[in-house]
XYZ file of C-alpha atoms in Angstrom:
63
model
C 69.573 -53.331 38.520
C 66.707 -54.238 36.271
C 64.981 -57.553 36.825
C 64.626 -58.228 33.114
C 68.042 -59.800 32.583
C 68.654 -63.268 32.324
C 71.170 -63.591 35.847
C 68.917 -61.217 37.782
C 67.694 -64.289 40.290
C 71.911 -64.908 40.470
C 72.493 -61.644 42.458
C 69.208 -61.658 43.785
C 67.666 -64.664 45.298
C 64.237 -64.835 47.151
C 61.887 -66.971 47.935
C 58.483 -65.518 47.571
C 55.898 -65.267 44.493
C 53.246 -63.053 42.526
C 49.768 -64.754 42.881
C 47.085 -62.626 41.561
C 48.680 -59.639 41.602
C 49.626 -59.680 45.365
C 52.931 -60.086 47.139
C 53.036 -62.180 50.595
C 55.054 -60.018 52.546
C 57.386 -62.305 54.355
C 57.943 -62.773 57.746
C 61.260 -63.577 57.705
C 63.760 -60.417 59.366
C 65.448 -58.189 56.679
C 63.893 -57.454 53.154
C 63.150 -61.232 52.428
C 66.188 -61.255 50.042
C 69.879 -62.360 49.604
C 72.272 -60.437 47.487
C 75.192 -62.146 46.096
C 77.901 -59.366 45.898
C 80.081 -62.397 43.643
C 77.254 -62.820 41.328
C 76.793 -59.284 41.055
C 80.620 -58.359 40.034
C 80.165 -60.995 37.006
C 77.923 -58.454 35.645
C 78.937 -54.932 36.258
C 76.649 -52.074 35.439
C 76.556 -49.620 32.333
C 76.385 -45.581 32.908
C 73.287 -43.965 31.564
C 74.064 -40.731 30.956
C 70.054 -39.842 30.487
C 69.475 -39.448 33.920
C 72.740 -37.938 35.330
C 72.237 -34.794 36.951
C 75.589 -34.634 35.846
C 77.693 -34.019 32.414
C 80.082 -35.748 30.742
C 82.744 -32.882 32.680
C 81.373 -33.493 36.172
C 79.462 -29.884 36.247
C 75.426 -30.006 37.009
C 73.215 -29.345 34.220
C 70.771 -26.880 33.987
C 67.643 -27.180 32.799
């Protein structure tokens, strides 16, 4: 999921910050995030076919 949509902090909530370019890593166990799987059902996904390895048939493409 892309961060640049309006409900991204809705599925995924966290509690740290940017400053200067850096990240504080937290100290906290896990990734330092919550997912919220109910959030995340409100706003399903779209297929993108560009970078399937996959066609429309289910057979691999070939380069």
């Amino acid at each position: 999921m892309s961060r640049d949509v309006p409900w991204g902090d809705e599925i995924v909530k966290h509690d740290f910050e940017v400053s200067n370019g850096t990240l504080e890593v937290p100290d906290k166990p896990g990734l330092g995030v919550e997912f919220d799987a109910e959030a995340a059902r409100e706003h399903p996904g779209e297929p993108k076919d560009s970078h399937s390895l996959f066609d429309a048939e289910g057979a691999l493409k070939r380069p």
